[in-house]
Tab-separated table of C-alpha atoms and ligand atoms in Angstrom:
chain	number	residue	atom	x	y	z
H	1057	UNK	CA	52.613	52.561	25.977
H	1058	UNK	CA	51.158	50.875	22.923
H	1059	UNK	CA	48.446	48.495	24.064
H	1060	UNK	CA	46.695	45.826	22.006
H	1061	UNK	CA	43.281	44.578	23.118
H	1062	UNK	CA	42.123	41.342	21.533
H	1063	UNK	CA	38.364	40.902	21.027
H	1064	UNK	CA	35.327	42.773	19.751
H	1065	UNK	CA	32.700	42.797	22.487
H	1066	UNK	CA	31.399	45.184	25.105
H	1067	UNK	CA	34.040	43.837	27.482
H	1068	UNK	CA	36.817	44.951	25.128
H	1069	UNK	CA	35.299	48.420	24.593
H	1070	UNK	CA	34.977	48.785	28.394
H	1071	UNK	CA	38.607	47.642	28.843
H	1072	UNK	CA	39.657	50.235	26.278
H	1073	UNK	CA	37.756	53.004	28.057
H	1074	UNK	CA	39.414	52.065	31.371
H	1075	UNK	CA	42.922	51.821	29.879
H	1076	UNK	CA	42.498	55.094	27.984
H	1077	UNK	CA	42.020	56.915	31.309
H	1078	UNK	CA	45.619	56.112	32.223
H	1079	UNK	CA	48.287	58.707	31.387
H	1080	UNK	CA	50.522	55.705	30.565
H	1081	UNK	CA	48.339	54.698	27.616
H	1082	UNK	CA	49.497	56.294	24.358
H	1083	UNK	CA	47.944	54.206	21.586
H	1084	UNK	CA	45.244	51.556	21.777
H	1085	UNK	CA	44.714	48.911	19.104
H	1086	UNK	CA	41.778	46.535	18.929
H	1087	UNK	CA	41.746	43.240	17.032
H	1088	UNK	CA	39.174	43.357	15.576
H	1089	UNK	CA	37.145	45.804	17.778
H	1090	UNK	CA	33.737	47.338	17.070
H	1091	UNK	CA	32.097	50.691	16.266
H	1092	UNK	CA	32.818	51.971	19.778
H	1093	UNK	CA	36.451	50.921	19.991
H	1094	UNK	CA	37.223	52.784	16.736
H	1095	UNK	CA	36.447	56.053	18.565
H	1096	UNK	CA	39.146	55.466	21.215
H	1097	UNK	CA	41.761	53.517	19.279
H	1098	UNK	CA	42.564	51.857	15.990
H	1099	UNK	CA	40.610	48.799	14.863
H	1100	UNK	CA	42.636	46.152	13.031
H	1101	UNK	CA	41.148	43.695	10.590
H	1102	UNK	CA	42.651	40.740	12.423
H	1103	UNK	CA	40.407	38.087	13.931
H	1104	UNK	CA	40.752	37.406	17.653
H	1105	UNK	CA	41.743	33.793	16.954
H	1106	UNK	CA	44.343	34.459	14.239
H	1107	UNK	CA	47.296	34.102	16.595
H	1108	UNK	CA	49.952	34.252	13.832
H	1109	UNK	CA	48.612	37.558	12.526
H	1110	UNK	CA	48.264	38.948	16.061
H	1111	UNK	CA	51.864	37.992	16.834
H	1112	UNK	CA	53.101	39.603	13.598
H	1113	UNK	CA	51.215	42.788	14.344
H	1114	UNK	CA	52.408	43.001	17.954
H	1115	UNK	CA	56.032	42.371	16.962
H	1116	UNK	CA	56.072	44.833	14.066
H	1117	UNK	CA	54.226	47.617	15.883
H	1118	UNK	CA	56.155	47.566	19.151
H	1119	UNK	CA	53.181	46.615	21.288
H	1120	UNK	CA	54.199	47.028	24.930
H	1121	UNK	CA	51.294	45.083	26.405
H	1122	UNK	CA	48.584	42.806	25.009
H	1123	UNK	CA	45.335	42.201	26.870
H	1124	UNK	CA	43.236	39.238	25.768
H	1125	UNK	CA	39.466	39.636	26.128
H	1126	UNK	CA	37.811	36.366	25.028
H	1127	UNK	CA	38.551	32.770	26.006
H	1128	UNK	CA	39.159	31.188	22.581
H	1129	UNK	CA	42.667	32.603	21.925
H	1130	UNK	CA	43.641	31.869	25.553
H	1131	UNK	CA	42.553	28.245	25.290
H	1132	UNK	CA	44.486	28.019	21.993
H	1133	UNK	CA	47.666	29.098	23.797
H	1134	UNK	CA	48.204	32.707	22.680
H	1135	UNK	CA	49.909	33.567	25.985
H	1136	UNK	CA	52.601	30.895	25.600
H	1137	UNK	CA	53.266	32.003	22.011
H	1138	UNK	CA	53.529	35.734	22.844
H	1139	UNK	CA	55.655	35.020	25.946
H	1140	UNK	CA	58.010	32.844	23.907
H	1141	UNK	CA	58.416	35.766	21.495
H	1142	UNK	CA	59.309	38.090	24.393
H	1143	UNK	CA	56.039	40.048	24.285
H	1144	UNK	CA	54.212	41.126	27.456
H	1145	UNK	CA	50.690	39.694	27.536
H	1146	UNK	CA	48.009	39.395	30.224
H	1147	UNK	CA	46.266	36.026	30.411
H	1148	UNK	CA	46.738	32.442	31.596
H	1149	UNK	CA	49.076	29.971	29.930
H	1150	UNK	CA	47.474	27.295	27.734
H	1151	UNK	CA	47.726	24.821	30.616
H	1152	UNK	CA	45.927	27.202	32.992
H	1153	UNK	CA	43.275	28.102	30.401
H	1154	UNK	CA	41.962	24.541	30.711
H	1155	UNK	CA	40.091	25.893	33.732
H	1156	UNK	CA	37.665	27.269	31.161
H	1157	UNK	CA	38.562	25.145	28.132
H	1158	UNK	CA	37.689	21.800	29.711
H	1159	UNK	CA	34.898	21.414	32.275
H	1160	UNK	CA	36.238	17.960	33.166
H	1161	UNK	CA	39.737	19.327	33.798
H	1162	UNK	CA	38.338	22.210	35.856
H	1163	UNK	CA	36.140	19.948	37.981
H	1164	UNK	CA	39.004	17.528	38.654
H	1165	UNK	CA	41.251	20.490	39.593
H	1166	UNK	CA	38.601	21.796	42.011
H	1167	UNK	CA	38.294	18.379	43.634
H	1168	UNK	CA	42.106	18.035	43.904
H	1169	UNK	CA	42.346	21.383	45.652
H	1170	UNK	CA	39.234	21.258	47.793
H	1171	UNK	CA	37.400	24.092	46.063
H	1172	UNK	CA	33.643	23.830	46.749
H	1173	UNK	CA	31.717	22.773	43.625
H	1174	UNK	CA	28.819	20.498	42.619
H	1175	UNK	CA	29.415	16.700	42.542
H	1176	UNK	CA	30.009	15.432	39.019
H	1177	UNK	CA	30.869	12.535	36.740
H	1178	UNK	CA	32.417	12.596	33.287
H	1179	UNK	CA	31.242	10.506	30.313
H	1180	UNK	CA	32.654	9.639	26.911
H	1181	UNK	CA	29.651	8.058	25.210
H	1182	UNK	CA	25.887	8.156	24.949
H	1183	UNK	CA	25.075	4.701	26.361
H	1184	UNK	CA	26.973	5.087	29.622
H	1185	UNK	CA	25.718	8.611	30.209
H	1186	UNK	CA	22.066	7.762	29.544
H	1187	UNK	CA	22.355	4.744	31.852
H	1188	UNK	CA	23.635	7.098	34.554
H	1189	UNK	CA	20.715	9.488	33.967
H	1190	UNK	CA	18.287	6.560	34.168
H	1191	UNK	CA	19.745	5.561	37.495
H	1192	UNK	CA	19.449	9.081	38.865
H	1193	UNK	CA	15.850	10.175	38.868
H	1194	UNK	CA	16.125	13.533	40.655
H	1195	UNK	CA	15.883	16.691	38.577
H	1196	UNK	CA	17.154	19.236	37.667
H	1197	UNK	CA	20.469	17.760	36.621
H	1198	UNK	CA	23.120	19.732	34.753
H	1199	UNK	CA	24.705	18.493	31.524
H	1200	UNK	CA	27.792	20.228	30.139
H	1201	UNK	CA	29.773	19.778	26.954
H	1202	UNK	CA	33.395	19.584	28.094
H	1203	UNK	CA	34.936	22.136	25.735
H	1204	UNK	CA	34.194	25.670	24.549
H	1205	UNK	CA	30.715	25.894	23.052
H	1206	UNK	CA	30.110	29.670	22.785
H	1207	UNK	CA	27.927	29.613	25.896
H	1208	UNK	CA	25.565	27.000	24.433
H	1209	UNK	CA	27.058	23.844	25.919
H	1210	UNK	CA	25.219	23.791	29.272
H	1211	UNK	CA	21.724	22.367	29.802
H	1212	UNK	CA	19.910	22.517	33.121
H	1213	UNK	CA	17.694	19.490	32.425
H	1214	UNK	CA	14.339	19.555	34.205
H	1215	UNK	CA	13.337	16.043	33.112
H	1216	UNK	CA	14.587	12.926	31.339
H	1217	UNK	CA	13.667	14.193	27.854
H	1218	UNK	CA	15.762	17.343	28.256
H	1219	UNK	CA	18.692	15.340	29.572
H	1220	UNK	CA	18.387	12.884	26.681
H	1221	UNK	CA	18.259	15.760	24.157
H	1222	UNK	CA	21.407	17.322	25.645
H	1223	UNK	CA	23.313	14.023	25.534
H	1224	UNK	CA	22.069	13.362	21.994
H	1225	UNK	CA	23.301	16.828	20.912
H	1226	UNK	CA	26.770	16.027	22.230
H	1227	UNK	CA	27.306	12.357	21.445
H	1228	UNK	CA	24.973	11.455	18.577
H	1229	UNK	CA	24.510	14.681	16.589
H	1230	UNK	CA	27.965	15.997	17.563
H	1231	UNK	CA	26.585	19.529	17.642
H	1232	UNK	CA	29.656	20.837	19.451
H	1233	UNK	CA	32.183	18.673	17.534
H	1234	UNK	CA	35.204	17.801	19.709
H	1235	UNK	CA	33.954	20.113	22.497
H	1236	UNK	CA	31.055	17.704	23.063
H	1237	UNK	CA	32.987	14.439	22.800
H	1238	UNK	CA	33.254	14.471	26.599
H	1239	UNK	CA	30.332	15.416	28.852
H	1240	UNK	CA	30.234	16.424	32.500
H	1241	UNK	CA	27.022	15.650	34.367
H	1242	UNK	CA	26.739	17.465	37.661
H	1243	UNK	CA	24.341	18.090	40.522
H	1244	UNK	CA	22.104	21.107	40.304
H	1245	UNK	CA	23.084	23.932	42.649
H	1246	UNK	CA	20.322	26.025	44.213
H	1247	UNK	CA	20.768	29.701	44.913
H	1248	UNK	CA	21.632	32.968	43.236
H	1249	UNK	CA	24.613	33.538	40.967
H	1250	UNK	CA	27.265	36.251	41.281
H	1251	UNK	CA	30.643	36.897	39.697
H	1252	UNK	CA	33.911	37.874	41.301
H	1253	UNK	CA	36.951	38.492	39.124
H	1254	UNK	CA	40.505	38.574	40.421
H	1255	UNK	CA	43.902	39.660	39.125
H	1256	UNK	CA	46.752	37.228	39.654
H	1257	UNK	CA	50.441	37.369	38.762
H	1258	UNK	CA	50.992	33.775	39.861
H	1259	UNK	CA	52.269	34.862	43.303
H	1260	UNK	CA	49.339	36.775	44.792
H	1261	UNK	CA	45.689	36.964	43.853
H	1262	UNK	CA	43.656	40.162	44.310
H	1263	UNK	CA	39.870	39.953	44.019
H	1264	UNK	CA	37.885	42.720	42.360
H	1265	UNK	CA	34.558	44.109	43.506
H	1266	UNK	CA	31.631	41.656	43.005
H	1267	UNK	CA	29.035	41.953	40.244
H	1268	UNK	CA	25.886	40.210	39.103
H	1269	UNK	CA	24.941	39.356	35.563
H	1270	UNK	CA	21.414	38.747	34.188
H	1271	UNK	CA	21.858	35.678	31.998
H	1272	UNK	CA	18.260	34.898	31.013
H	1273	UNK	CA	16.835	36.697	28.001
H	1274	UNK	CA	13.505	37.800	29.513
H	1275	UNK	CA	12.498	39.870	32.540
H	1276	UNK	CA	12.280	37.997	35.826
H	1277	UNK	CA	15.170	35.724	34.725
H	1278	UNK	CA	12.869	33.806	32.369
H	1279	UNK	CA	13.694	32.192	29.046
H	1280	UNK	CA	16.919	30.772	27.655
H	1281	UNK	CA	20.342	31.852	28.851
H	1282	UNK	CA	22.284	34.418	26.822
H	1283	UNK	CA	25.811	35.768	27.085
H	1284	UNK	CA	24.335	38.282	29.572
H	1285	UNK	CA	21.549	40.852	29.205
H	1286	UNK	CA	22.749	43.281	31.865
H	1287	UNK	CA	24.787	43.632	35.022
H	1288	UNK	CA	25.333	45.672	38.123
H	1289	UNK	CA	28.027	46.207	40.725
H	1290	UNK	CA	28.448	46.129	43.672
H	1291	UNK	CA	26.312	43.047	44.295
H	1292	UNK	CA	24.764	43.319	47.769
H	1293	UNK	CA	24.118	39.557	47.667
H	1294	UNK	CA	27.874	39.162	48.131
H	1295	UNK	CA	28.382	40.365	51.693
H	1296	UNK	CA	31.879	41.147	53.035
H	1297	UNK	CA	31.782	37.765	54.844
H	1298	UNK	CA	31.072	35.975	51.570
H	1299	UNK	CA	33.890	37.937	49.889
H	1300	UNK	CA	36.244	36.678	52.621
H	1301	UNK	CA	35.028	33.103	52.088
H	1302	UNK	CA	35.596	33.377	48.353
H	1303	UNK	CA	39.136	34.625	48.936
H	1304	UNK	CA	40.024	31.935	51.497
H	1305	UNK	CA	38.100	28.950	50.118
H	1306	UNK	CA	38.269	29.623	46.379
H	1307	UNK	CA	40.961	32.051	45.231
H	1308	UNK	CA	43.756	31.003	47.610
H	1309	UNK	CA	43.326	27.245	47.019
H	1310	UNK	CA	43.170	27.992	43.290
H	1311	UNK	CA	46.461	29.919	43.398
H	1312	UNK	CA	48.171	27.348	45.646
H	1313	UNK	CA	46.875	24.552	43.417
H	1314	UNK	CA	48.240	26.178	40.270
H	1315	UNK	CA	51.605	26.752	41.977
H	1316	UNK	CA	51.740	23.169	43.266
H	1317	UNK	CA	51.057	21.849	39.773
H	1318	UNK	CA	53.592	24.203	38.174
H	1319	UNK	CA	50.970	25.970	36.056
H	1320	UNK	CA	51.676	29.590	35.099
H	1321	UNK	CA	48.768	32.029	35.433
H	1322	UNK	CA	49.265	35.768	34.997
H	1323	UNK	CA	45.892	37.211	34.164
H	1324	UNK	CA	42.280	37.490	35.194
H	1325	UNK	CA	40.347	34.737	36.962
H	1326	UNK	CA	36.552	34.771	36.869
H	1327	UNK	CA	34.805	32.902	39.677
H	1328	UNK	CA	31.194	32.133	38.777
H	1329	UNK	CA	29.555	31.641	42.165
H	1330	UNK	CA	26.321	30.084	43.356
H	1331	UNK	CA	25.328	31.507	46.717
H	1332	UNK	CA	22.736	29.725	48.802
H	1333	UNK	CA	22.014	30.948	52.320
H	1334	UNK	CA	25.520	32.384	52.586
H	1335	UNK	CA	27.215	29.180	51.342
H	1336	UNK	CA	29.366	29.482	48.217
H	1337	UNK	CA	29.920	26.933	45.445
H	1338	UNK	CA	31.798	27.385	42.189
H	1339	UNK	CA	29.593	26.990	39.102
H	1340	UNK	CA	32.518	27.646	36.802
H	1341	UNK	CA	35.859	29.312	36.446
H	1342	UNK	CA	36.527	31.466	33.425
H	1343	UNK	CA	40.006	32.649	32.553
H	1344	UNK	CA	39.082	36.175	31.473
H	1345	UNK	CA	36.898	39.135	32.347
H	1346	UNK	CA	33.115	38.571	32.120
H	1347	UNK	CA	30.843	40.359	29.711
H	1348	UNK	CA	28.763	42.450	30.645
H	1349	UNK	CA	30.133	42.519	34.228
H	1350	UNK	CA	33.372	44.246	33.127
H	1351	UNK	CA	31.289	47.198	31.962
H	1352	UNK	CA	30.196	47.864	35.580
H	1353	UNK	CA	33.279	46.681	37.495
H	1354	UNK	CA	35.986	48.704	35.716
H	1355	UNK	CA	34.302	52.132	36.017
H	1356	UNK	CA	34.374	51.608	39.806
H	1357	UNK	CA	38.124	50.881	39.802
H	1358	UNK	CA	40.063	53.906	41.051
H	1359	UNK	CA	43.530	52.352	40.615
H	1360	UNK	CA	45.229	52.884	37.241
H	1361	UNK	CA	44.438	49.788	35.123
H	1362	UNK	CA	47.671	50.038	33.116
H	1363	UNK	CA	49.646	49.919	36.383
H	1364	UNK	CA	47.701	46.819	37.451
H	1365	UNK	CA	48.133	44.969	34.154
H	1366	UNK	CA	51.847	45.794	34.064
H	1367	UNK	CA	52.155	44.438	37.599
H	1368	UNK	CA	50.330	41.246	36.562
H	1369	UNK	CA	52.711	40.810	33.667
H	1370	UNK	CA	55.872	41.723	35.676
H	1371	UNK	CA	54.851	39.597	38.666
H	1372	UNK	CA	54.804	42.616	41.009
H	1373	UNK	CA	51.081	42.638	41.816
H	1374	UNK	CA	51.875	42.483	45.525
H	1375	UNK	CA	52.925	46.155	45.363
H	1376	UNK	CA	49.596	47.336	43.910
H	1377	UNK	CA	46.597	48.287	46.017
H	1378	UNK	CA	43.174	47.966	44.354
H	1379	UNK	CA	40.848	50.833	45.237
H	1380	UNK	CA	37.151	51.001	44.387
H	1381	UNK	CA	34.633	53.821	44.366
H	1382	UNK	CA	31.449	53.491	46.424
H	1383	UNK	CA	29.333	54.264	43.357
H	1384	UNK	CA	26.970	51.749	41.800
H	1385	UNK	CA	27.198	50.790	38.160
H	1386	UNK	CA	24.540	49.256	35.954
H	1387	UNK	CA	24.707	48.063	32.342
H	1388	UNK	CA	21.591	47.389	30.256
H	1389	UNK	CA	22.328	45.363	27.129
H	1390	UNK	CA	20.503	46.214	23.885
H	1391	UNK	CA	20.152	43.108	21.762
H	1392	UNK	CA	18.929	42.254	18.266
H	1393	UNK	CA	15.364	40.886	18.421
H	1394	UNK	CA	15.487	37.078	18.309
H	1395	UNK	CA	18.781	36.770	20.195
H	1396	UNK	CA	19.951	34.235	21.527
H	1397	UNK	CA	18.260	32.575	18.523
H	1398	UNK	CA	18.551	33.977	15.000
H	1399	UNK	CA	18.339	37.723	14.398
H	1400	UNK	CA	18.838	40.372	11.696
H	1401	UNK	CA	22.101	42.257	11.245
H	1402	UNK	CA	22.934	45.480	9.402
H	1403	UNK	CA	20.267	47.649	11.093
H	1404	UNK	CA	21.161	51.344	11.299
H	1405	UNK	CA	21.606	52.606	14.877
H	1406	UNK	CA	20.543	56.115	15.933
H	1407	UNK	CA	20.590	58.133	19.142
H	1408	UNK	CA	24.204	57.272	19.893
H	1409	UNK	CA	25.229	60.888	20.653
H	1410	UNK	CA	24.991	62.307	24.150
H	1411	UNK	CA	27.403	60.224	26.218
H	1412	UNK	CA	28.346	61.774	29.548
H	1413	UNK	CA	31.097	60.802	32.006
H	1414	UNK	CA	28.585	58.781	34.005
H	1415	UNK	CA	26.109	57.499	31.399
H	1416	UNK	CA	27.344	56.211	28.070
H	1417	UNK	CA	27.057	53.571	25.371
H	1418	UNK	CA	29.519	50.681	25.306
H	1419	UNK	CA	29.499	48.972	21.915
H	1420	UNK	CA	29.501	45.227	21.296
H	1421	UNK	CA	28.118	43.735	18.042
H	1422	UNK	CA	28.228	46.944	16.006
H	1423	UNK	CA	30.298	48.320	13.126
H	1424	UNK	CA	30.616	51.405	10.946
H	1425	UNK	CA	29.647	50.830	7.295
H	1426	UNK	CA	31.070	52.552	4.193
H	1427	UNK	CA	28.357	55.235	4.441
H	1428	UNK	CA	29.716	56.070	7.904
H	1429	UNK	CA	26.557	54.729	9.537
H	1430	UNK	CA	26.786	52.656	12.715
H	1431	UNK	CA	25.004	49.369	12.112
H	1432	UNK	CA	24.240	46.230	14.084
H	1433	UNK	CA	26.469	43.208	13.611
H	1434	UNK	CA	25.689	40.830	16.462
H	1435	UNK	CA	23.202	39.515	19.014
H	1436	UNK	CA	24.300	41.787	21.823
H	1437	UNK	CA	24.634	45.111	19.994
H	1438	UNK	CA	25.636	47.500	22.764
H	1439	UNK	CA	25.012	48.328	26.393
H	1440	UNK	CA	24.140	51.497	28.252
H	1441	UNK	CA	26.358	51.956	31.315
H	1442	UNK	CA	25.299	54.303	34.081
H	1443	UNK	CA	27.208	55.123	37.272
H	1444	UNK	CA	25.785	56.916	40.311
H	1445	UNK	CA	26.136	56.922	44.083
H	1446	UNK	CA	22.503	55.735	44.220
H	1447	UNK	CA	21.758	52.504	42.316
H	1448	UNK	CA	18.143	53.538	41.805
H	1449	UNK	CA	19.202	56.713	40.022
H	1450	UNK	CA	21.845	54.814	38.041
H	1451	UNK	CA	19.116	52.459	36.782
H	1452	UNK	CA	16.662	55.277	35.944
H	1453	UNK	CA	19.328	57.211	34.061
H	1454	UNK	CA	20.402	54.091	32.162
H	1455	UNK	CA	16.847	53.382	30.994
H	1456	UNK	CA	16.357	57.001	29.818
H	1457	UNK	CA	19.398	56.558	27.585
H	1458	UNK	CA	18.223	53.085	26.512
H	1459	UNK	CA	15.097	54.770	25.091
H	1460	UNK	CA	17.226	57.125	22.984
H	1461	UNK	CA	19.286	54.444	21.245
H	1462	UNK	CA	17.227	52.937	18.429
H	1463	UNK	CA	17.535	50.283	15.725
H	1464	UNK	CA	15.034	47.969	14.072
H	1465	UNK	CA	14.291	45.005	16.279
H	1466	UNK	CA	15.942	46.474	19.408
H	1467	UNK	CA	15.263	44.337	22.500
H	1468	UNK	CA	16.293	44.847	26.127
H	1469	UNK	CA	15.246	43.622	29.554
H	1470	UNK	CA	13.393	46.198	31.637
H	1471	UNK	CA	14.390	44.910	35.090
H	1472	UNK	CA	18.198	45.091	35.125
H	1473	UNK	CA	19.536	45.813	38.615
H	1474	UNK	CA	16.240	45.286	40.452
H	1475	UNK	CA	17.558	42.044	41.991
H	1476	UNK	CA	19.956	44.171	44.066
H	1477	UNK	CA	17.066	45.687	46.033
H	1478	UNK	CA	15.813	42.220	46.920
H	1479	UNK	CA	19.263	41.315	48.315
H	1480	UNK	CA	19.496	44.609	50.231
H	1481	UNK	CA	16.086	43.925	51.809
H	1482	UNK	CA	16.968	40.405	52.907
W	2774	AMP	P1	28.648	27.402	32.983
W	2774	AMP	O1	29.043	27.575	31.566
W	2774	AMP	O2	29.219	26.192	33.639
W	2774	AMP	O3	28.773	28.634	33.792
W	2774	AMP	O4	27.044	27.249	32.975
W	2774	AMP	C1	26.221	28.242	32.421
W	2774	AMP	C2	25.063	28.509	33.338
W	2774	AMP	O5	24.338	27.309	33.615
W	2774	AMP	C3	25.460	29.028	34.705
W	2774	AMP	O6	25.689	30.398	34.706
W	2774	AMP	C4	24.259	28.632	35.535
W	2774	AMP	O7	23.190	29.548	35.327
W	2774	AMP	C5	23.870	27.301	34.944
W	2774	AMP	N1	24.535	26.214	35.690
W	2774	AMP	C6	25.698	25.608	35.373
W	2774	AMP	N2	26.006	24.653	36.287
W	2774	AMP	C7	25.026	24.648	37.185
W	2774	AMP	C8	24.762	23.880	38.366
W	2774	AMP	N3	25.566	22.892	38.772
W	2774	AMP	N4	23.634	24.154	39.055
W	2774	AMP	C9	22.783	25.124	38.651
W	2774	AMP	N5	22.964	25.865	37.550
W	2774	AMP	C10	24.069	25.648	36.810
W	2775	LIG	N1	28.755	37.126	31.802
W	2775	LIG	C1	29.108	35.774	31.626
W	2775	LIG	C2	30.403	35.555	30.993
W	2775	LIG	O1	31.120	36.471	30.647
W	2775	LIG	O2	30.768	34.391	30.812
């Protein structure tokens, strides 16, 4: 099969690695890809949001299956456009992608279908929202731009000033343009976060193995949130009982709700969970795989990923059994110093040789220049993935490899995966 993967992050490189393992995968294309994806497939100079160009490419090059990595093309409706053209594609319809594309829509959907989530109200202007904040004097309180804001639209406000700044960003300074014209204000949820992805073909929904992400930039979960500085799977915080709860109280009502509302969803669902003393609440739904959780979930998948994605697309997922290895996976992200703020690009990367089957570099914001050097191109540059039956050894091995990969300004957390031991203890 000819498979097109849309996107350029670590998630897309990890998807490529997993798909490449399948004997059914003949040729992989990435639009636009990164330095890592060019070693396992062909990078195209097509942006991940240029739907017309993606459609032209897929039609002219007999692409058998398209897998969409990031949310932006999904929210723009790429799945409806490809489906209309008779092309097989994995992802939610434009209507379903509102689960990630509009916080207000997602919250209202969760309320309609009894999915546990924080209480919220939605606002359309500064005056009404600030009056609401004034009335409510308990902090933290969470303020969210309604639309896609590249991970920067959420503020956990610890006091009135922070809340005011967040509302000013959205309504007065219009920092997120249309995405901030509506604001959701919700109750703060206590607890620890975890992610569970699921495959759905619109008829059944099959959860994947749980993972945990490390969102904060500094060790000990300090500092501002990033796209994710590292991950591990399985996540011992998510006990089998919690997995059952998530299936029965989150994924099934989600699927039934979509069916009842006539919304087509054939793709990946990402449940962002808050777990507090065994109780689960949904922080957010995303309509795609998470990054960097994918890097540790997919290597543990024993079932052929091409078979699964075909079944999602053909609506035959019921016939596929997901099998997982008992190994642990960890991914340590190497970032450009300064990220998630401003940072330098174009730094030459070294120490990239020496991948093994169980410890290897997954590329993200990197590219190959005209001197054939691999250089940095983004905030999250790459990640070291390590897989072992013992999480402790997986972590040690990952950090040995992290030391080998060098570029000016390299920054990484030094405590990725340690949270798991705390959960195991308790
Ligand atoms: P979201 O884009 O909705 O996932 O929010 C980004 C991050 O903000 C989450 O991963 C949480 O760390 C935090 N967050 C969002 N909503 C809440 C909430 N209601 N309570 C506590 N933390 C939250
Ligand atoms: N790891 C968080 C996300 O992919 O949204």
